[in-house]
Amino acid sequence: MTAQPTADPRSAIETVFRLESPRVIAAVARIVRDVGVAEELAQDALVAALERWPRDGVPDNPGAWLTTTARRRAVDLIRRRENHTRKLQEIGRGLDTTVPPEEPADPDDIDDDLLRLVFTTCHPVLSAEARIALTLRLLGGLTTAEIARAFLVPEPTVAQRIVRAKRTLATKNVAFEVPSGPDRAARLGSVLDVIYLIFNEGYAATAGDDWLRPSLCEDALRLARQLAQLMPKEPEVHGLAALLEFQAARAAARTGPNGEPVLLADQNRSRWNRLLIARGVAALERAEATAAGPPGPYALQAAIAACHARAHTYEDTDWAAIATLYGLLAARAPSPVVELNRAVAVSMADGPGPALEIVDALADRLRDYHLLPSVRGDLLQRLGRTAEARAEFARAATLTANERERELLQRRAAECG
């Protein structure tokens, strides 16, 4: 493998590991059957890269280098366990540390380590919060701080959830697999939530210098598509797939030439990906065709995204329909964030006054959520209350950990000067 010199190999290592760690962990977990051990072996591979790449240069395929290194260490670990077991057996004592047998062939299975990792970390032995936190950590490559911000909870709480979750999976001997039958259905809700949160982190990063993290969006979209193939009769699976197709279709227009965020009203819609929109429409139709009752939360969100996709211009958007759909979503899956989004739609359909009442009612529940003062600032600006709007945008800028978003909010505050 040819190595290429680079001016800052350590920066390259950090970037590559953040992007590739989910695949490395998933590949190793299939060997060792322990996500905690797999994460440690991935970290070992990172240490090896930190030692070798500054001296030898960054490999042409750094992700493959990390995966190969971690797999070799996993094999070495298994061999050491086997040797240890054999020695114990020779003196009349047994220890169940042998390599797990190969999984039986299953025509309904998907040979995808990342998907196996999602289902494994969404096992019902874990709490819902622990499932999502662990999967975002291992599959999404998010730091503990980023997960805490996404959940709006203290960082130590998330750290404890992740440690306990890995310990529980190990002590319960949870298989690294895509389950079948009732077990698969029992984990589906958490799997959908995890894929959605991973996509959201890629679509609007909670922290860092970049507004978008395309690799997370790509992984989440791929997982959603494969899940739709795996469970073709589940309407919410198709609903999630439709939602992500619609959202991904707008990704290219969401940033400017220098990576700065571009708001929906200012996006060049000719840059929206029509193929992805068509895929979203098809997935939404499958969600509607397979539903036996009212649409679920993901199908409703996909319907909202479809309203945006159908509008040729921002002014053509059917905001009344979107406000109605958000009302249905709020009834189906109550959430202060859903209410905040409904307020935005109401402001476009009925004016900023009624929307401001909705936003103000959420102040205590979303006290540290940066989008609340951001939305409130926009409403106040449209009402002509520019001094108040400036203060809200400035406050929102202090609450976000994303540098691009902070610049946007500071710019909006300056425009109110």
Short mmCIF file of C-alpha atoms in Angstrom, two decimals:
data_model
loop_
_atom_site.label_atom_id
_atom_site.label_comp_id
_atom_site.label_asym_id
_atom_site.label_seq_id
_atom_site.Cartn_x
_atom_site.Cartn_y
_atom_site.Cartn_z
CA MET A 1 0.00 0.00 0.00
CA THR A 2 1.61 3.24 -1.13
CA ALA A 3 1.92 6.00 1.44
CA GLN A 4 1.49 9.64 0.55
CA PRO A 5 3.34 12.37 2.46
CA THR A 6 1.19 14.94 4.17
CA ALA A 7 1.99 18.20 5.92
CA ASP A 8 -0.08 17.34 8.98
CA PRO A 9 -0.44 13.55 9.40
CA ARG A 10 -1.88 13.84 12.91
CA SER A 11 -4.74 15.96 11.62
CA ALA A 12 -5.32 13.42 8.86
CA ILE A 13 -5.33 10.60 11.40
CA GLU A 14 -7.94 12.33 13.55
CA THR A 15 -10.14 13.02 10.52
CA VAL A 16 -9.86 9.51 9.12
CA PHE A 17 -10.53 7.84 12.45
CA ARG A 18 -13.63 9.95 13.05
CA LEU A 19 -14.97 8.94 9.65
CA GLU A 20 -13.88 5.30 9.63
CA SER A 21 -14.18 4.24 13.28
CA PRO A 22 -17.78 2.95 12.91
CA ARG A 23 -16.74 0.59 10.11
CA VAL A 24 -13.63 -0.50 12.00
CA ILE A 25 -15.60 -1.22 15.19
CA ALA A 26 -18.34 -3.06 13.28
CA ALA A 27 -15.83 -5.22 11.40
CA VAL A 28 -13.98 -6.15 14.59
CA ALA A 29 -17.15 -6.73 16.61
CA ARG A 30 -18.11 -9.47 14.19
CA ILE A 31 -14.91 -11.28 15.20
CA VAL A 32 -14.77 -10.70 18.96
CA ARG A 33 -18.57 -10.52 19.60
CA ASP A 34 -18.07 -7.71 22.13
CA VAL A 35 -18.63 -4.08 21.14
CA GLY A 36 -16.62 -2.80 24.09
CA VAL A 37 -13.60 -4.89 23.14
CA ALA A 38 -14.10 -3.93 19.49
CA GLU A 39 -13.94 -0.24 20.38
CA GLU A 40 -10.75 -0.83 22.37
CA LEU A 41 -9.15 -2.64 19.42
CA ALA A 42 -10.15 0.21 17.11
CA GLN A 43 -8.44 2.59 19.53
CA ASP A 44 -5.35 0.36 19.43
CA ALA A 45 -5.34 0.72 15.66
CA LEU A 46 -5.54 4.49 16.08
CA VAL A 47 -2.50 4.40 18.39
CA ALA A 48 -0.62 2.36 15.78
CA ALA A 49 -1.51 4.95 13.14
CA LEU A 50 -0.31 7.76 15.38
CA GLU A 51 3.02 5.94 15.70
CA ARG A 52 3.53 4.98 12.05
CA TRP A 53 1.80 7.54 9.80
CA PRO A 54 3.84 10.58 10.89
CA ARG A 55 6.96 8.54 10.02
CA ASP A 56 5.81 6.58 6.94
CA GLY A 57 3.09 8.84 5.56
CA VAL A 58 -0.69 8.42 5.35
CA PRO A 59 -1.69 5.25 3.39
CA ASP A 60 -3.63 5.52 0.14
CA ASN A 61 -6.58 3.82 1.83
CA PRO A 62 -6.31 4.82 5.50
CA GLY A 63 -9.69 3.32 6.43
CA ALA A 64 -8.64 -0.09 5.15
CA TRP A 65 -5.32 0.22 6.99
CA LEU A 66 -7.12 0.88 10.29
CA THR A 67 -9.56 -1.97 9.72
CA THR A 68 -6.81 -4.45 8.80
CA THR A 69 -4.73 -3.46 11.82
CA ALA A 70 -7.70 -3.78 14.19
CA ARG A 71 -8.70 -7.16 12.71
CA ARG A 72 -5.19 -8.53 13.16
CA ARG A 73 -5.24 -7.50 16.79
CA ALA A 74 -8.67 -9.11 17.17
CA VAL A 75 -7.34 -12.38 15.75
CA ASP A 76 -4.35 -12.19 18.09
CA LEU A 77 -6.72 -11.67 21.01
CA ILE A 78 -8.83 -14.68 20.03
CA ARG A 79 -5.71 -16.83 19.69
CA ARG A 80 -4.48 -15.78 23.13
CA ARG A 81 -7.86 -16.71 24.56
CA GLU A 82 -7.76 -20.10 22.84
CA ASN A 83 -4.24 -20.79 24.14
CA HIS A 84 -5.29 -19.76 27.63
CA THR A 85 -8.32 -22.05 27.48
CA ARG A 86 -6.27 -24.99 26.19
CA LYS A 87 -3.75 -24.60 29.00
CA LEU A 88 -6.52 -24.49 31.59
CA GLN A 89 -8.11 -27.59 30.09
CA GLU A 90 -4.79 -29.40 30.27
CA ILE A 91 -4.76 -28.97 34.03
CA GLY A 92 -8.37 -30.06 34.33
CA ARG A 93 -10.13 -26.74 34.36
CA GLY A 94 -12.38 -25.28 31.66
CA LEU A 95 -13.04 -21.75 30.66
CA ASP A 96 -15.66 -20.71 28.11
CA THR A 97 -13.60 -18.25 26.09
CA THR A 98 -13.44 -20.07 22.75
CA VAL A 99 -14.18 -18.35 19.48
CA PRO A 100 -17.97 -18.26 18.84
CA PRO A 101 -19.13 -20.58 16.04
CA GLU A 102 -20.03 -19.22 12.66
CA GLU A 103 -23.59 -17.94 12.42
CA PRO A 104 -26.04 -20.18 10.57
CA ALA A 105 -26.97 -19.10 7.07
CA ASP A 106 -30.16 -17.05 7.03
CA PRO A 107 -31.68 -16.01 3.69
CA ASP A 108 -33.46 -13.15 5.47
CA ASP A 109 -30.19 -11.79 6.86
CA ILE A 110 -28.15 -8.89 5.52
CA ASP A 111 -24.39 -9.24 5.36
CA ASP A 112 -23.64 -5.76 6.59
CA ASP A 113 -21.57 -5.24 9.71
CA LEU A 114 -22.82 -1.71 10.31
CA LEU A 115 -26.44 -2.89 10.29
CA ARG A 116 -25.53 -5.74 12.64
CA LEU A 117 -23.93 -3.18 14.93
CA VAL A 118 -27.11 -1.09 15.01
CA PHE A 119 -29.30 -4.05 15.96
CA THR A 120 -26.80 -5.27 18.53
CA THR A 121 -26.56 -1.96 20.32
CA CYS A 122 -30.36 -1.63 20.19
CA HIS A 123 -30.87 -4.84 22.15
CA PRO A 124 -33.81 -4.70 24.64
CA VAL A 125 -31.50 -5.51 27.56
CA LEU A 126 -30.49 -1.83 27.33
CA SER A 127 -32.64 1.17 28.17
CA ALA A 128 -33.84 3.26 25.24
CA GLU A 129 -31.47 6.08 26.20
CA ALA A 130 -28.51 3.70 26.45
CA ARG A 131 -29.27 2.09 23.09
CA ILE A 132 -29.27 5.40 21.25
CA ALA A 133 -26.24 6.79 23.08
CA LEU A 134 -24.14 3.67 22.49
CA THR A 135 -25.02 3.39 18.82
CA LEU A 136 -24.31 7.06 18.20
CA ARG A 137 -20.96 6.57 19.90
CA LEU A 138 -19.97 3.42 18.00
CA LEU A 139 -21.76 3.79 14.66
CA GLY A 140 -22.02 7.57 14.36
CA GLY A 141 -18.54 8.26 15.66
CA LEU A 142 -19.87 11.03 17.91
CA THR A 143 -18.02 12.11 21.02
CA THR A 144 -19.68 11.89 24.42
CA ALA A 145 -20.02 15.68 24.44
CA GLU A 146 -21.79 15.70 21.07
CA ILE A 147 -24.22 13.00 22.18
CA ALA A 148 -24.94 14.89 25.40
CA ARG A 149 -25.73 18.00 23.39
CA ALA A 150 -28.00 16.08 21.04
CA PHE A 151 -29.89 14.66 24.04
CA LEU A 152 -29.83 17.95 25.99
CA VAL A 153 -28.46 16.08 29.04
CA PRO A 154 -25.22 16.43 31.08
CA GLU A 155 -22.11 14.85 29.57
CA PRO A 156 -21.37 12.62 32.62
CA THR A 157 -24.85 11.11 32.26
CA VAL A 158 -24.13 10.05 28.70
CA ALA A 159 -20.70 8.71 29.63
CA GLN A 160 -22.24 6.51 32.34
CA ARG A 161 -24.90 5.24 29.94
CA ILE A 162 -22.28 4.20 27.38
CA VAL A 163 -20.04 2.42 29.90
CA ARG A 164 -22.95 0.56 31.47
CA ALA A 165 -24.39 -0.36 28.07
CA LYS A 166 -21.14 -1.95 26.87
CA ARG A 167 -20.81 -3.82 30.15
CA THR A 168 -24.40 -5.09 29.92
CA LEU A 169 -23.98 -6.33 26.34
CA ALA A 170 -20.84 -8.21 27.38
CA THR A 171 -22.27 -9.79 30.54
CA LYS A 172 -25.49 -10.80 28.79
CA ASN A 173 -23.55 -12.34 25.86
CA VAL A 174 -25.65 -10.45 23.31
CA ALA A 175 -25.06 -11.89 19.83
CA PHE A 176 -23.68 -9.67 17.09
CA GLU A 177 -26.46 -10.22 14.57
CA VAL A 178 -29.50 -8.92 12.74
CA PRO A 179 -32.28 -10.73 14.65
CA SER A 180 -35.34 -12.31 13.07
CA GLY A 181 -39.03 -12.55 13.91
CA PRO A 182 -40.34 -10.94 17.13
CA ASP A 183 -36.85 -9.95 18.30
CA ARG A 184 -36.36 -7.86 15.18
CA ALA A 185 -39.72 -6.12 15.60
CA ALA A 186 -38.99 -5.39 19.27
CA ARG A 187 -35.80 -3.49 18.39
CA LEU A 188 -37.13 -1.69 15.33
CA GLY A 189 -38.23 1.52 17.05
CA SER A 190 -34.82 2.10 18.59
CA VAL A 191 -33.06 1.23 15.34
CA LEU A 192 -35.14 3.81 13.45
CA ASP A 193 -34.46 6.46 16.10
CA VAL A 194 -30.73 5.78 15.99
CA ILE A 195 -30.52 5.97 12.19
CA TYR A 196 -32.50 9.21 12.26
CA LEU A 197 -30.26 10.78 14.90
CA ILE A 198 -27.12 9.75 13.02
CA PHE A 199 -28.46 11.37 9.87
CA ASN A 200 -29.37 14.53 11.77
CA GLU A 201 -25.86 14.79 13.19
CA GLY A 202 -24.52 14.65 9.65
CA TYR A 203 -27.17 17.04 8.31
CA ALA A 204 -26.58 19.73 10.94
CA ALA A 205 -23.54 18.92 13.08
CA THR A 206 -23.90 19.78 16.76
CA ALA A 207 -20.26 20.82 17.04
CA GLY A 208 -17.09 21.39 15.05
CA ASP A 209 -16.06 23.58 12.14
CA ASP A 210 -18.32 22.03 9.48
CA TRP A 211 -22.03 22.53 9.06
CA LEU A 212 -22.43 19.17 7.31
CA ARG A 213 -20.85 15.76 7.95
CA PRO A 214 -21.77 13.99 4.69
CA SER A 215 -20.33 10.60 5.70
CA LEU A 216 -22.86 10.30 8.55
CA CYS A 217 -25.72 11.19 6.20
CA GLU A 218 -24.50 8.60 3.69
CA ASP A 219 -24.21 5.87 6.33
CA ALA A 220 -27.65 6.62 7.75
CA LEU A 221 -29.28 6.75 4.32
CA ARG A 222 -27.65 3.47 3.29
CA LEU A 223 -28.80 1.81 6.51
CA ALA A 224 -32.34 3.10 6.03
CA ARG A 225 -32.44 1.75 2.48
CA GLN A 226 -31.15 -1.65 3.55
CA LEU A 227 -33.59 -1.77 6.44
CA ALA A 228 -36.42 -1.07 3.98
CA GLN A 229 -35.27 -4.10 1.96
CA LEU A 230 -35.05 -6.19 5.11
CA MET A 231 -38.53 -5.19 6.38
CA PRO A 232 -40.63 -4.34 3.29
CA LYS A 233 -43.96 -4.53 5.14
CA GLU A 234 -43.08 -2.02 7.87
CA PRO A 235 -44.54 1.42 6.99
CA GLU A 236 -42.34 3.36 9.42
CA VAL A 237 -39.21 1.87 7.87
CA HIS A 238 -40.32 3.24 4.50
CA GLY A 239 -41.32 6.49 6.21
CA LEU A 240 -37.83 6.95 7.60
CA ALA A 241 -36.25 6.05 4.27
CA ALA A 242 -38.47 8.60 2.52
CA LEU A 243 -37.62 11.29 5.05
CA LEU A 244 -33.88 10.77 4.67
CA GLU A 245 -34.10 10.69 0.86
CA PHE A 246 -35.92 14.05 0.87
CA GLN A 247 -33.50 15.59 3.34
CA ALA A 248 -30.42 14.27 1.56
CA ALA A 249 -31.76 15.71 -1.70
CA ARG A 250 -31.31 19.23 -0.30
CA ALA A 251 -27.81 18.70 1.14
CA ALA A 252 -25.83 20.23 -1.76
CA ALA A 253 -27.80 23.48 -1.53
CA ARG A 254 -27.46 23.82 2.25
CA THR A 255 -23.93 25.24 2.16
CA GLY A 256 -22.29 28.04 0.22
CA PRO A 257 -18.92 28.07 -1.58
CA ASN A 258 -17.00 28.36 1.69
CA GLY A 259 -19.08 25.85 3.64
CA GLU A 260 -21.30 28.46 5.26
CA PRO A 261 -24.93 27.46 6.01
CA VAL A 262 -27.59 28.50 3.50
CA LEU A 263 -31.10 28.82 4.94
CA LEU A 264 -34.04 27.13 3.24
CA ALA A 265 -35.44 30.42 1.91
CA ASP A 266 -32.14 31.22 0.18
CA GLN A 267 -31.32 27.81 -1.28
CA ASN A 268 -30.87 27.33 -5.01
CA ARG A 269 -33.47 24.64 -5.64
CA SER A 270 -31.94 23.71 -8.96
CA ARG A 271 -29.21 22.09 -6.86
CA TRP A 272 -31.70 19.81 -5.13
CA ASN A 273 -31.16 16.21 -6.21
CA ARG A 274 -34.24 15.20 -8.20
CA LEU A 275 -33.28 11.52 -8.21
CA LEU A 276 -33.28 11.44 -4.41
CA ILE A 277 -36.58 13.32 -4.35
CA ALA A 278 -38.06 10.69 -6.68
CA ARG A 279 -36.76 7.95 -4.39
CA GLY A 280 -38.33 9.78 -1.45
CA VAL A 281 -41.70 9.95 -3.20
CA ALA A 282 -41.56 6.23 -3.98
CA ALA A 283 -40.63 5.36 -0.38
CA LEU A 284 -43.43 7.57 0.97
CA GLU A 285 -45.91 5.82 -1.33
CA ARG A 286 -44.72 2.45 0.03
CA ALA A 287 -45.17 3.75 3.59
CA GLU A 288 -48.73 4.77 2.80
CA ALA A 289 -49.48 1.50 0.97
CA THR A 290 -48.27 -0.69 3.84
CA ALA A 291 -49.89 1.31 6.66
CA ALA A 292 -52.91 -0.32 8.29
CA GLY A 293 -53.80 2.76 10.36
CA PRO A 294 -52.84 6.44 10.78
CA PRO A 295 -49.35 7.40 9.61
CA GLY A 296 -46.53 7.09 12.11
CA PRO A 297 -44.09 9.84 13.14
CA TYR A 298 -41.55 9.15 10.41
CA ALA A 299 -44.19 8.94 7.68
CA LEU A 300 -45.58 12.29 8.88
CA GLN A 301 -42.15 13.88 8.82
CA ALA A 302 -41.61 12.47 5.34
CA ALA A 303 -44.91 14.03 4.25
CA ILE A 304 -43.69 17.39 5.58
CA ALA A 305 -40.42 17.01 3.69
CA ALA A 306 -42.40 16.12 0.56
CA CYS A 307 -44.24 19.45 0.80
CA HIS A 308 -40.92 21.25 0.62
CA ALA A 309 -39.69 19.02 -2.22
CA ARG A 310 -42.79 19.72 -4.32
CA ALA A 311 -42.43 23.52 -4.03
CA HIS A 312 -40.49 24.96 -6.97
CA THR A 313 -39.80 28.14 -4.98
CA TYR A 314 -39.82 29.03 -1.30
CA GLU A 315 -42.91 31.16 -1.88
CA ASP A 316 -44.75 28.18 -3.40
CA THR A 317 -44.45 26.16 -0.19
CA ASP A 318 -47.79 24.96 1.23
CA TRP A 319 -47.17 26.16 4.77
CA ALA A 320 -50.76 25.57 5.85
CA ALA A 321 -50.42 21.87 4.97
CA ILE A 322 -47.08 21.71 6.77
CA ALA A 323 -48.56 23.33 9.89
CA THR A 324 -51.39 20.79 9.83
CA LEU A 325 -48.95 17.89 9.47
CA TYR A 326 -46.89 19.22 12.38
CA GLY A 327 -50.08 19.33 14.43
CA LEU A 328 -50.67 15.65 13.66
CA LEU A 329 -47.05 14.88 14.48
CA ALA A 330 -47.29 16.73 17.80
CA ALA A 331 -50.33 14.62 18.69
CA ARG A 332 -48.65 11.37 17.57
CA ALA A 333 -45.22 12.01 19.09
CA PRO A 334 -45.34 14.98 21.50
CA SER A 335 -42.05 16.85 21.76
CA PRO A 336 -41.01 20.46 22.44
CA VAL A 337 -38.80 20.34 19.34
CA VAL A 338 -41.79 19.29 17.21
CA GLU A 339 -43.74 22.21 18.71
CA LEU A 340 -40.90 24.57 17.82
CA ASN A 341 -40.97 23.33 14.23
CA ARG A 342 -44.75 23.72 14.19
CA ALA A 343 -44.28 27.32 15.31
CA VAL A 344 -42.11 28.00 12.27
CA ALA A 345 -44.79 26.61 9.96
CA VAL A 346 -47.51 28.56 11.76
CA SER A 347 -45.46 31.75 11.37
CA MET A 348 -45.39 31.25 7.60
CA ALA A 349 -49.06 30.28 7.35
CA ASP A 350 -50.61 32.67 9.88
CA GLY A 351 -47.93 35.23 10.67
CA PRO A 352 -45.21 35.66 13.32
CA GLY A 353 -47.58 36.80 16.09
CA PRO A 354 -49.37 33.47 16.72
CA ALA A 355 -46.09 31.61 16.30
CA LEU A 356 -44.38 33.74 18.94
CA GLU A 357 -46.98 32.62 21.48
CA ILE A 358 -46.12 28.98 20.77
CA VAL A 359 -42.38 29.66 21.07
CA ASP A 360 -42.71 31.58 24.34
CA ALA A 361 -44.64 28.66 25.85
CA LEU A 362 -41.60 26.46 25.18
CA ALA A 363 -39.06 28.73 26.90
CA ASP A 364 -38.66 26.64 30.06
CA ARG A 365 -38.56 23.28 28.27
CA LEU A 366 -35.94 24.36 25.71
CA ARG A 367 -33.98 26.77 27.87
CA ASP A 368 -30.54 25.72 26.56
CA TYR A 369 -31.57 24.68 23.04
CA HIS A 370 -30.01 27.16 20.63
CA LEU A 371 -32.75 26.90 18.00
CA LEU A 372 -35.36 28.35 20.36
CA PRO A 373 -33.75 31.83 20.58
CA SER A 374 -32.86 31.51 16.89
CA VAL A 375 -36.51 30.99 15.92
CA ARG A 376 -37.64 33.62 18.40
CA GLY A 377 -35.14 36.10 16.94
CA ASP A 378 -36.52 35.50 13.46
CA LEU A 379 -40.08 36.06 14.62
CA LEU A 380 -39.17 39.24 16.51
CA GLN A 381 -37.28 40.55 13.48
CA ARG A 382 -40.33 40.01 11.29
CA LEU A 383 -42.45 41.84 13.87
CA GLY A 384 -40.09 44.83 13.71
CA ARG A 385 -38.74 44.31 17.25
CA THR A 386 -35.13 44.39 16.05
CA ALA A 387 -33.40 45.13 19.36
CA GLU A 388 -35.02 42.08 20.95
CA ALA A 389 -34.28 40.02 17.85
CA ARG A 390 -30.60 40.99 18.00
CA ALA A 391 -30.39 39.82 21.62
CA GLU A 392 -32.02 36.49 20.76
CA PHE A 393 -29.67 35.80 17.84
CA ALA A 394 -26.68 36.70 20.01
CA ARG A 395 -27.89 34.35 22.74
CA ALA A 396 -28.43 31.55 20.21
CA ALA A 397 -24.85 32.05 19.00
CA THR A 398 -23.53 31.44 22.51
CA LEU A 399 -25.50 28.19 22.82
CA THR A 400 -24.38 26.42 19.64
CA ALA A 401 -21.13 24.47 19.50
CA ASN A 402 -20.98 24.51 15.70
CA GLU A 403 -18.68 27.23 14.41
CA ARG A 404 -20.50 27.68 11.09
CA GLU A 405 -23.84 28.02 12.80
CA ARG A 406 -22.38 30.48 15.30
CA GLU A 407 -21.13 32.66 12.45
CA LEU A 408 -24.56 32.60 10.83
CA LEU A 409 -26.31 33.60 14.05
CA GLN A 410 -23.80 36.36 14.74
CA ARG A 411 -24.33 37.67 11.24
CA ARG A 412 -28.10 37.68 11.74
CA ALA A 413 -27.64 39.57 15.01
CA ALA A 414 -25.50 42.16 13.23
CA GLU A 415 -28.19 42.58 10.56
CA CYS A 416 -30.56 43.67 13.32
CA GLY A 417 -28.18 46.45 14.41
#
